[in-house]
Coordinates of C-alpha atoms (C1' of nucleotides) in Angstrom, one line a residue:
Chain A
X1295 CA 31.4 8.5 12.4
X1296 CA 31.7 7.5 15.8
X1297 CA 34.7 6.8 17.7
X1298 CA 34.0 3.6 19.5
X1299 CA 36.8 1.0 19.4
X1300 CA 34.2 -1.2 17.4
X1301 CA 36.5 -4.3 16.0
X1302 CA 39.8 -2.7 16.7
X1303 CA 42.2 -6.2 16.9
X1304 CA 41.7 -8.6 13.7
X1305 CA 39.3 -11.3 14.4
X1306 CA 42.1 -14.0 14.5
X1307 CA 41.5 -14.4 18.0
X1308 CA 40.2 -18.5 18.6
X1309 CA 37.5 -17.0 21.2
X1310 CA 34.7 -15.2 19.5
X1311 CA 35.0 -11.5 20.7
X1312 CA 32.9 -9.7 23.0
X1313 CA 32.0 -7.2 20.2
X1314 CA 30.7 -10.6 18.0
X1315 CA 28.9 -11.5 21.1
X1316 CA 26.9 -8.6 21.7
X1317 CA 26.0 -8.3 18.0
X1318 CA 24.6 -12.1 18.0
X1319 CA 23.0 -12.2 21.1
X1320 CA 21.2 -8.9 20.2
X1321 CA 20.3 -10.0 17.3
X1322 CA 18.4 -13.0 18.4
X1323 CA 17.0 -10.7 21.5
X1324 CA 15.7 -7.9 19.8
X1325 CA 14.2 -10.8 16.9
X1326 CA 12.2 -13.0 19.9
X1327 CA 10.9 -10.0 22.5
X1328 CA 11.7 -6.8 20.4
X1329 CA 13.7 -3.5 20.8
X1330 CA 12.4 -2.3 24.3
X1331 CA 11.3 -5.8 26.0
X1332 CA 15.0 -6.6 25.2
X1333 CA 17.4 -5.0 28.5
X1334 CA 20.5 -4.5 28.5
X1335 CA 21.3 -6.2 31.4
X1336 CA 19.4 -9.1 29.8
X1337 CA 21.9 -8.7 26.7
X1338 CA 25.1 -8.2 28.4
X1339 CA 23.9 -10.9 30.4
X1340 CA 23.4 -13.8 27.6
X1341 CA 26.1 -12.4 25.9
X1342 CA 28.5 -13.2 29.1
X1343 CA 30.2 -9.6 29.8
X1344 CA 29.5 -6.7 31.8
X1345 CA 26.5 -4.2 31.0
X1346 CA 29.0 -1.2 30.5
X1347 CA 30.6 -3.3 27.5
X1348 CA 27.5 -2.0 25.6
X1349 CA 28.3 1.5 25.8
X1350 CA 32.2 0.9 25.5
X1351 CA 31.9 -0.8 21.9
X1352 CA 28.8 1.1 20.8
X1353 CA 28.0 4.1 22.3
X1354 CA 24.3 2.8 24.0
X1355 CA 21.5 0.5 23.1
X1356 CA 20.3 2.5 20.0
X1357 CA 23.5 2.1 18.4
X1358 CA 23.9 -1.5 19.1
X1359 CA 20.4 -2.0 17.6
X1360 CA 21.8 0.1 14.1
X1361 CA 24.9 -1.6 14.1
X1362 CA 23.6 -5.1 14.9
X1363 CA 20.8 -4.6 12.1
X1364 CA 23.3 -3.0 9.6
X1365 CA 25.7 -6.1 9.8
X1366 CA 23.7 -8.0 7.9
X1367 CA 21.5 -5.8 5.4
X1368 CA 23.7 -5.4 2.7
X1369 CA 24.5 -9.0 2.2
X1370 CA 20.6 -9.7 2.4
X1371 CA 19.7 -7.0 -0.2
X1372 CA 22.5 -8.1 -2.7
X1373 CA 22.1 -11.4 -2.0
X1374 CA 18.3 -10.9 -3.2
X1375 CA 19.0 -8.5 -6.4
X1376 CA 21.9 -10.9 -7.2
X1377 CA 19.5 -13.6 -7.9
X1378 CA 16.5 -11.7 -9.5
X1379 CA 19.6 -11.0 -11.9
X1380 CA 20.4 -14.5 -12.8
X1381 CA 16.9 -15.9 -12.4
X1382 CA 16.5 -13.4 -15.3
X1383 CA 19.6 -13.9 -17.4
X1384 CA 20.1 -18.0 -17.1
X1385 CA 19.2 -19.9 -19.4
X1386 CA 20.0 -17.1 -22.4
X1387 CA 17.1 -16.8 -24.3
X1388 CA 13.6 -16.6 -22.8
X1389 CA 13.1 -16.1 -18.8
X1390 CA 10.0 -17.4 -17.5
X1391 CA 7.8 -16.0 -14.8
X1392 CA 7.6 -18.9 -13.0
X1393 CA 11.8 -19.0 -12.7
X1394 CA 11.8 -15.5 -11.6
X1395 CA 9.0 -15.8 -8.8
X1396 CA 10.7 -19.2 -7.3
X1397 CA 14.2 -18.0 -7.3
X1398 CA 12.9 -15.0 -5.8
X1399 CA 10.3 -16.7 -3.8
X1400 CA 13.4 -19.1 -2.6
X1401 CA 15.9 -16.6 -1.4
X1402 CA 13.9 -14.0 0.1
X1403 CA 12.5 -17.2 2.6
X1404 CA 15.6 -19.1 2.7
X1405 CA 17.5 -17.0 6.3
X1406 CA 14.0 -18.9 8.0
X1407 CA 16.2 -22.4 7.4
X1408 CA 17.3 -23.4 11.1
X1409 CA 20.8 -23.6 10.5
X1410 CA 21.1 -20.2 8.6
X1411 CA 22.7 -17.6 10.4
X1412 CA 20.2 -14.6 9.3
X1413 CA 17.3 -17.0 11.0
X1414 CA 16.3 -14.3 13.0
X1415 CA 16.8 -11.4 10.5
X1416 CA 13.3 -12.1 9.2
X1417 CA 11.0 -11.6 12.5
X1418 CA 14.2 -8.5 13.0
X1419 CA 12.4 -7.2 9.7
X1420 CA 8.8 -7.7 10.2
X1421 CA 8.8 -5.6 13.9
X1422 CA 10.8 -2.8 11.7
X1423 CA 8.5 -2.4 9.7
X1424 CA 5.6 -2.6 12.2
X1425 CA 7.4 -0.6 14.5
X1426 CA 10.4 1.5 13.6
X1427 CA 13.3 2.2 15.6
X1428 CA 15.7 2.9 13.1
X1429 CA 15.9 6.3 10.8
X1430 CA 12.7 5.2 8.2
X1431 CA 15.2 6.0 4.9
X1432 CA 17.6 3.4 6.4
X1433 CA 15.8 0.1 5.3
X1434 CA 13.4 2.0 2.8
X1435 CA 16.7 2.8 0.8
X1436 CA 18.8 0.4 1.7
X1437 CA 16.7 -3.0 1.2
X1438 CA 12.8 -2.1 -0.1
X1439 CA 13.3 0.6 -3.0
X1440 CA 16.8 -1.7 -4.2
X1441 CA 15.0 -5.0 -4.1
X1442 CA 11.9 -3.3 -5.2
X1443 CA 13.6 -1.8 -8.2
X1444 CA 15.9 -4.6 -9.6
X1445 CA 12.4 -6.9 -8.8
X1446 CA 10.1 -4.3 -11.1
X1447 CA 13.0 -4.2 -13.5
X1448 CA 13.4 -7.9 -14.1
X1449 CA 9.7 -8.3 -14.0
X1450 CA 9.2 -5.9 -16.7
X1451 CA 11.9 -7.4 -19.2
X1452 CA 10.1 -11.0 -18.7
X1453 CA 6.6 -9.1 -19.1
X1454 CA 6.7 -5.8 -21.2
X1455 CA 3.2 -5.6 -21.7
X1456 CA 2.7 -5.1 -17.5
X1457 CA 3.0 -1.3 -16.9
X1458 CA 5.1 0.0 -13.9
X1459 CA 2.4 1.2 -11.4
X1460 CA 1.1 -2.1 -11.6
X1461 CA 4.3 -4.5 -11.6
X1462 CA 5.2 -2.3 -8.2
X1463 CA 2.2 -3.5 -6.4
X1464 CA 2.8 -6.4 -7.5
X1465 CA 6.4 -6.7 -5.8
X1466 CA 4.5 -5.3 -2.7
X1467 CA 1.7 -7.8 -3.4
X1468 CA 4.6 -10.8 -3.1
X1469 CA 6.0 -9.9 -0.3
X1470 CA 3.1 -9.2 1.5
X1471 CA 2.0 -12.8 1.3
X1472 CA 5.3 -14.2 1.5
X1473 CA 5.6 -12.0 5.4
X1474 CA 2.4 -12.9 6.2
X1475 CA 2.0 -16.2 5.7
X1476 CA 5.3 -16.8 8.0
X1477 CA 3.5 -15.1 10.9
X1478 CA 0.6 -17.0 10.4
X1479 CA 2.8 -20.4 9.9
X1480 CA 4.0 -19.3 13.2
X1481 CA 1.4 -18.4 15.0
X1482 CA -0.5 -21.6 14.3
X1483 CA 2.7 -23.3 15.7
X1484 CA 2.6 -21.8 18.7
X1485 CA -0.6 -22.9 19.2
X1486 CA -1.4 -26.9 19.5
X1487 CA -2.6 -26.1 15.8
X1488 CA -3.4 -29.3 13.5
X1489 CA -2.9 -27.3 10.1
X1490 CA 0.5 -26.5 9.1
X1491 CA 2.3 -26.4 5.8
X1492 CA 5.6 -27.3 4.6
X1493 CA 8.0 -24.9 2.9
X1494 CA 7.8 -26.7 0.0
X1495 CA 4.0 -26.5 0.0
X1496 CA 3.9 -22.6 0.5
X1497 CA 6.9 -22.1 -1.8
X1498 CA 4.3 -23.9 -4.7
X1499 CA 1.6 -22.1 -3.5
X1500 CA 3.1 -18.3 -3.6
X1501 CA 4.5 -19.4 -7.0
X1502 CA 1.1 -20.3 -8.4
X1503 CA -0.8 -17.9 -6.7
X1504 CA 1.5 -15.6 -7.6
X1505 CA 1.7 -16.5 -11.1
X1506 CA -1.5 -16.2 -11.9
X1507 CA -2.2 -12.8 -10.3
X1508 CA 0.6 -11.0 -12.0
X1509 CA -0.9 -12.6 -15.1
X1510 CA -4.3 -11.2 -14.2
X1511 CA -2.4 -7.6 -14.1
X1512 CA -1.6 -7.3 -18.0
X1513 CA -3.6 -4.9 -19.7
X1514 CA -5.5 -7.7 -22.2
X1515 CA -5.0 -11.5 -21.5
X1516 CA -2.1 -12.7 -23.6
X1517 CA 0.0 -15.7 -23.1
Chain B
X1192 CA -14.5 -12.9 36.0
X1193 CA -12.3 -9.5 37.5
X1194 CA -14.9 -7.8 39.7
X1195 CA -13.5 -3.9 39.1
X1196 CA -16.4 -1.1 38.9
X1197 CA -16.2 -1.4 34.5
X1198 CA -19.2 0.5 33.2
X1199 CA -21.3 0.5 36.3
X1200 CA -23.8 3.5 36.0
X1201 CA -25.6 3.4 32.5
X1202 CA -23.9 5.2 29.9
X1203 CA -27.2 8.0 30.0
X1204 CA -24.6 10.6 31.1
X1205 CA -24.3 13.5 29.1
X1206 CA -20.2 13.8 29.4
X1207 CA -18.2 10.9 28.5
X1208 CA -17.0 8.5 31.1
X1209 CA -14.0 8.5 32.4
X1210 CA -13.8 4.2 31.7
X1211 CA -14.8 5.5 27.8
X1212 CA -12.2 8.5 27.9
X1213 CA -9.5 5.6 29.2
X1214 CA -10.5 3.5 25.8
X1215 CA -10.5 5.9 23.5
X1216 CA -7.0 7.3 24.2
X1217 CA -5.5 3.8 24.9
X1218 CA -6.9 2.4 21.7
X1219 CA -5.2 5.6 20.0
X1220 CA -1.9 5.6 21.8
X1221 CA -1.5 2.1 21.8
X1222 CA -1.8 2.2 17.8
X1223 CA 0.1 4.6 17.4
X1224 CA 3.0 3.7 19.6
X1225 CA 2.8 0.2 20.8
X1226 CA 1.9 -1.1 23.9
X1227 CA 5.5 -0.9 26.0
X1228 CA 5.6 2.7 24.6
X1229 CA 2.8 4.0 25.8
X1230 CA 2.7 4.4 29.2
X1231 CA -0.1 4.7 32.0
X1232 CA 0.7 8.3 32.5
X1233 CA 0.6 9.5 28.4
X1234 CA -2.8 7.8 28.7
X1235 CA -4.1 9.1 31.8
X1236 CA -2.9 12.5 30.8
X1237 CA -4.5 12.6 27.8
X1238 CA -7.6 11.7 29.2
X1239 CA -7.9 13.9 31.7
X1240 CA -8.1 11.6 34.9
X1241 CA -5.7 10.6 37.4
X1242 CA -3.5 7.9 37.2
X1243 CA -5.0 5.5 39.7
X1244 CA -8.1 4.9 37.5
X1245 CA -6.2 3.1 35.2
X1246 CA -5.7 0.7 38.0
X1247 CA -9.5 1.2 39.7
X1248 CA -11.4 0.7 36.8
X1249 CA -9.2 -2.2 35.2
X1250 CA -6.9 -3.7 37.4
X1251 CA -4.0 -2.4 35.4
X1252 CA -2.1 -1.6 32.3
X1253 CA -2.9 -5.0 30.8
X1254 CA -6.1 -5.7 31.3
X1255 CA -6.9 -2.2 30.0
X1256 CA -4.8 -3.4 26.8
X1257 CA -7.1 -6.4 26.5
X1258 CA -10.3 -4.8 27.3
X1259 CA -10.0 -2.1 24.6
X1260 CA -8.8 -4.8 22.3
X1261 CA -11.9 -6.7 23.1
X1262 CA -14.0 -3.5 22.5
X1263 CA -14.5 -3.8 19.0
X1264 CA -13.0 -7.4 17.7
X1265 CA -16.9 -8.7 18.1
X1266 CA -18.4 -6.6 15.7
X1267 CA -15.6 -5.9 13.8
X1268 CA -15.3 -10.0 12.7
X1269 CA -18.8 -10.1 12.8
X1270 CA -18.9 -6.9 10.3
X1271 CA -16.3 -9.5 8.0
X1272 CA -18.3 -12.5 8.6
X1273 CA -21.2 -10.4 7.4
X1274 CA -20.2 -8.8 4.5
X1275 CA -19.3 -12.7 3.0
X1276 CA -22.3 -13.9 3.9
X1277 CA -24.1 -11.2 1.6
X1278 CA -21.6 -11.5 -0.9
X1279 CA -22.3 -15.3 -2.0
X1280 CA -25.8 -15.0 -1.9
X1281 CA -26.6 -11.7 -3.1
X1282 CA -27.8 -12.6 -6.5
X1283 CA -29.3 -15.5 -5.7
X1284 CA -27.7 -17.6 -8.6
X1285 CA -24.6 -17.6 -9.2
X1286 CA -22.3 -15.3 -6.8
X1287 CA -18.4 -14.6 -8.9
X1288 CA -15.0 -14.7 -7.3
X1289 CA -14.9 -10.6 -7.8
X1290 CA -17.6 -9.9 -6.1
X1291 CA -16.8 -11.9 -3.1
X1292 CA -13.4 -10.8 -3.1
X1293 CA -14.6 -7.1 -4.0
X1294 CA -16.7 -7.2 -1.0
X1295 CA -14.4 -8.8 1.9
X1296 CA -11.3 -6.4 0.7
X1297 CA -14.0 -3.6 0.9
X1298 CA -15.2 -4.4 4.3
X1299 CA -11.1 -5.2 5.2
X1300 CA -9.9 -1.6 4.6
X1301 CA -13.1 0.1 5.6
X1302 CA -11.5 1.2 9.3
X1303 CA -8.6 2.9 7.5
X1304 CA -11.4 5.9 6.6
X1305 CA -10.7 8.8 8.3
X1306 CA -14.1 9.3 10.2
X1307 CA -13.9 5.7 11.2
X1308 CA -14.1 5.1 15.1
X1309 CA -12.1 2.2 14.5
X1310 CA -9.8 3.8 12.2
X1311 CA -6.7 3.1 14.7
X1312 CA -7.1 -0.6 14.8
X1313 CA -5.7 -1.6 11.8
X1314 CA -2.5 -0.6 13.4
X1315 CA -3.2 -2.3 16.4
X1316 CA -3.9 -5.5 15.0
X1317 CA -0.8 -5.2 12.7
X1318 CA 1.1 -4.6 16.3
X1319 CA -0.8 -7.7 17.6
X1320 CA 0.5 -9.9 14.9
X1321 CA 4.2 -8.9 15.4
X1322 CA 4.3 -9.0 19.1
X1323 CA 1.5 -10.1 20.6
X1324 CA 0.4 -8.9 24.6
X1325 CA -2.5 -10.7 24.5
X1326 CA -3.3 -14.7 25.2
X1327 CA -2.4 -15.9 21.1
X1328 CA -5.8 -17.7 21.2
X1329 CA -7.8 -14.7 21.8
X1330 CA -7.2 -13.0 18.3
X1331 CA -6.5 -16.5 16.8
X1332 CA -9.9 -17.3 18.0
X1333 CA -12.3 -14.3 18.2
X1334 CA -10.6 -13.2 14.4
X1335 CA -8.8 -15.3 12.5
X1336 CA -10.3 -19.0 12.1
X1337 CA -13.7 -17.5 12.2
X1338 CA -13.4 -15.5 9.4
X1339 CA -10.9 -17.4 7.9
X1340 CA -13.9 -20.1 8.2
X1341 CA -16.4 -17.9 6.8
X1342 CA -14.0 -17.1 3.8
X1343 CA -12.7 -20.4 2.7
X1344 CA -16.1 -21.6 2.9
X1345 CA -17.8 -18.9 1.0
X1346 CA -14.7 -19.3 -1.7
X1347 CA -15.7 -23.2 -1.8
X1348 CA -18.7 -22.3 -2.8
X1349 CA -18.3 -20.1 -5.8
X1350 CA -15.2 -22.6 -7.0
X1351 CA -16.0 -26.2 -5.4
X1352 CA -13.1 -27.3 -7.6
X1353 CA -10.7 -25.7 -5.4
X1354 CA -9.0 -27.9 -2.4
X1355 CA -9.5 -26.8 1.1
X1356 CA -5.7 -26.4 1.5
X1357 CA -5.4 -24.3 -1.4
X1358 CA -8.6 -21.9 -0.1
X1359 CA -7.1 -21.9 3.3
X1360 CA -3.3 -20.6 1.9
X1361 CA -5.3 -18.2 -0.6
X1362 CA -7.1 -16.7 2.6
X1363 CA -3.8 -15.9 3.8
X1364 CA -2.5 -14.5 0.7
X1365 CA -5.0 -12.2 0.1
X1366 CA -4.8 -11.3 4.0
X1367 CA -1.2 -10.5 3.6
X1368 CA -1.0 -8.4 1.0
X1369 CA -4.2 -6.2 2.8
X1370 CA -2.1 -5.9 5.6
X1371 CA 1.4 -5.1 3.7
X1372 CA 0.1 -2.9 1.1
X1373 CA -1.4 -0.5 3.9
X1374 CA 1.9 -0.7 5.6
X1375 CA 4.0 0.1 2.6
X1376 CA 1.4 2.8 1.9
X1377 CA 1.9 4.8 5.3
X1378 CA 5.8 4.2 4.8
X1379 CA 6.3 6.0 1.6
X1380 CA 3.5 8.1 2.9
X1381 CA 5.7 9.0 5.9
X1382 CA 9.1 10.0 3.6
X1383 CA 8.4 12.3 0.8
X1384 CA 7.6 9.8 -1.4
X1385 CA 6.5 10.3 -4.9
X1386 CA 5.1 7.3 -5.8
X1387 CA 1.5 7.0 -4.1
X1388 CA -1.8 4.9 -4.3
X1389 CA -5.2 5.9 -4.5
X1390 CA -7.4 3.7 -2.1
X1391 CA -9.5 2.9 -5.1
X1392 CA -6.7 1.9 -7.2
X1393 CA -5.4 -0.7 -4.6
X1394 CA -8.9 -2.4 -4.3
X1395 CA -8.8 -2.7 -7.3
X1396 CA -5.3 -4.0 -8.1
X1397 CA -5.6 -6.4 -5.1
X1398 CA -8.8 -7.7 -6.9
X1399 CA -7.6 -8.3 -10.2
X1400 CA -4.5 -9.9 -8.5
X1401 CA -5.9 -12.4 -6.5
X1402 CA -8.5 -13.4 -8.8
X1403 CA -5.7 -14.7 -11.3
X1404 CA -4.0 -16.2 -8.5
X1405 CA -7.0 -18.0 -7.0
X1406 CA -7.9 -19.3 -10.8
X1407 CA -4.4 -20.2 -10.9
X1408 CA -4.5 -22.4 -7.7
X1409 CA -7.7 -24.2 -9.5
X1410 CA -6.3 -27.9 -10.3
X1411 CA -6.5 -28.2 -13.9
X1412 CA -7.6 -24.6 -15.8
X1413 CA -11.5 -24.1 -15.7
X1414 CA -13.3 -21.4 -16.3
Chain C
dA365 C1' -29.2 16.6 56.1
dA366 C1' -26.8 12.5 56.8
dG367 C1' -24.3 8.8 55.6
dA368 C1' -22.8 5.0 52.6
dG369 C1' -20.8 4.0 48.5
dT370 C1' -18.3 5.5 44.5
dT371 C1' -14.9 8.1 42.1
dT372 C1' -11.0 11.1 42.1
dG373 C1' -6.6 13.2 43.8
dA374 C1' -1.6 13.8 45.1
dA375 C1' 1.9 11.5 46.7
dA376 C1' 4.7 7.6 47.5
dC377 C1' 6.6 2.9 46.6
dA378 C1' 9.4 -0.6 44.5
dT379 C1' 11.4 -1.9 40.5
dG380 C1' 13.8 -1.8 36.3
dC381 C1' 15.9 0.9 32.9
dG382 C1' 20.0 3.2 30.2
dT383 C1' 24.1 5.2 31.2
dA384 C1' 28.4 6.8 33.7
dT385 C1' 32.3 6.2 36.7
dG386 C1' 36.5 4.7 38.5
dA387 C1' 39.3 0.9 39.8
dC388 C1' 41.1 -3.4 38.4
dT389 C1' 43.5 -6.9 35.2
dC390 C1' 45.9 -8.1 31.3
dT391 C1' 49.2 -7.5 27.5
dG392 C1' 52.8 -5.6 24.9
dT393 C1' 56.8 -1.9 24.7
dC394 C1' 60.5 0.5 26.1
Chain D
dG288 C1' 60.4 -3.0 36.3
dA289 C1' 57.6 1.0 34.7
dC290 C1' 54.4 2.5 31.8
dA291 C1' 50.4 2.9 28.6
dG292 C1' 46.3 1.4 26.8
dA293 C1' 42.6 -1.7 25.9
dG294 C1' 39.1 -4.3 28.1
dT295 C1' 36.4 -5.8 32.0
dC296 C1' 34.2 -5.3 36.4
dA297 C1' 31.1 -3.9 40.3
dT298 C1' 28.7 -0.3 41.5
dA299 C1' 26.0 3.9 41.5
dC300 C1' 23.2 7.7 39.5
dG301 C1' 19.1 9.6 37.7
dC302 C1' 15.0 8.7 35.8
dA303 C1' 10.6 6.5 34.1
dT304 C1' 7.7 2.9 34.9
dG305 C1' 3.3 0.2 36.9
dT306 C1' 1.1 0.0 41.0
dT307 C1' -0.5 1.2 45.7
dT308 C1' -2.2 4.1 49.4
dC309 C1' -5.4 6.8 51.7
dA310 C1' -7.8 10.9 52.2
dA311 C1' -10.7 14.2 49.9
dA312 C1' -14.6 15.0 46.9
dC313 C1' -18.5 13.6 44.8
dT314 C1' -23.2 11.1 44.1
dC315 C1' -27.1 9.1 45.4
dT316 C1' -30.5 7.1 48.6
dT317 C1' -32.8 7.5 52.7

DNA sequence: AAGAGTTTGAAACATGCGTATGACTCTGTC
DNA sequence: GACAGAGTCATACGCATGTTTCAAACTCTT
């Protein structure tokens, strides 16, 4: 699409790149203050280079922002259907709920771990969605409706009884909590809060809570 | 505290105010498109004065931000705090899980009406959460713990078997998928989306869900 | 009617923004 | 050694922003 040198030379080079640079710092920017609180200049700036690098490797800020966010969708989204699949097909015979809401449950928190390189993806995803400054079919059709349908699918085979309207708001229902609850984790740590939970302790609780709504969603109660 | 003119003269006047004009169309534009992209002039034109009486009657573009914030947070938490109350002790004898829930996820989405004067700050507090412009404590502490409070104790009530922990995280739960649901809603509402929800059918899903997942959180299954 | 106090108005101010330009350095090729 | 091209740099342009200024217009009391 666009002609920008982009990452011309082969990333052999010992020093990270400029290109790399501008991508990482961004990404952590745009995460902490969002899309317009985050400058240029305050990019450029972090990211050691000059403010015209910007436009020489992508064209202007919007593109940056597109690029930067695109780098690391794809391997979030597959990385997420990829383990609805094997939480589903694992051990053979019978899938349980509870397996596919933790594995789920698990990867979709796991780019919050410090060391992870996504750690910032996740507050990248929740001021998307607030506030969009991409193209709206970009992460609609490239991350929701995917993860949404392999999700419903997988949900469906464990639960046949659980009609498709419903196990949809259910998928929303799960990620809802699980988006919300890291705000509010990090709100009250911002604040000299005395509650806080561990992810282990959230992890159970989602599961259970989880659990037992989907549960509540079949038609009659069975098993 | 801030000594500018506010509402001086008594509201008796037959046209609107300029100080009411300047929150209404703030409280709009700033839902709509976020406080660092709405400027003082979009408002100000909108609202038919000059520019400078952002500044006279406020002090500027962030206290205006906080005073219409302010506007309605009291009597929409106490609207919340409220509708709990009535909900536990309606019947007198023994109030159920649905109904309590029923009634706060009522009172929750009843601003998204269309006729509702505050039918733009369920957007604005969604924006609030992401990136916040105000001091954290003052929606942490004029919205959240107190109903939050209300809530957990009101849940306590109808199941006393339930840990404070658990009732807390289920709080949030049920918060989060509110919130998400309505933003998934406008999303797919936004692209020509075929798949749709009736307001009434996600009360009701968002009922049945999280009274399964509250039983489920009980500590050994009780009624 | 006069004058004090309040509210509006047009214009200007300083700042920060995204982007563009043209010169410079470095590296590899002939 | 000359050349070409990629990358970097300081700088500047045009524009939008929040805020300020100060005079004009209005309102109300006396």
């Amino acid at each position: 699409m666009d002609s920008y040198p982009k990452v011309v030379s082969q990333p052999s080079e010992g020093r990270m790149q400029t290109c790399d640079r501008l991508l990482d710092v961004s990404e952590r920017l745009f995460a902490e203050r969002g899309f317009r609180a985050t400058s240029v200049r305050d990019i450029t700036s972090e990211a050691r280079c000059n403010i015209a690098a910007v436009n020489y490797y992508f064209g202007g800020k919007d593109n940056l922002y597109r690029e930067m966010f695109r780098r690391r969708l794809r391997a979030l989204r597959e990385e997420r259907i990829e383990s609805i699949r094997r939480a589903v097909d694992q051990d053979g015979a019978t899938p349980s709920l509870e397996g596919l809401l933790r594995a789920f449950i698990t990867t979709f928190l796991r780019p919050l771990a410090d060391e992870s390189a996504d750690r910032f993806y996740f507050q990248l995803i929740s001021r998307e969605l607030v506030d969009p400054h991409l193209s709206p079919d970009i992460f609609l059709a490239e991350m929701i409706e995917p993860v949404q349908n392999a999700w419903t699918h997988a949900l469906r085979a464990v639960m046949p009884d659980l009609d498709e309207r419903s196990a949809r708001l259910c998928f929303h229902a799960l990620v809802g909590q699980l988006l919300h609850v890291v705000k509010v984790q990090k709100l009250l740590g911002s604040q000299g809060q005395k509650e806080q939970w561990s992810a282990q302790e959230l992890v159970e609780h989602i599961v259970r809570f989880s659990v037992g709504g989907i549960r509540a969603c079949l038609p009659a109660s069975c098993p």
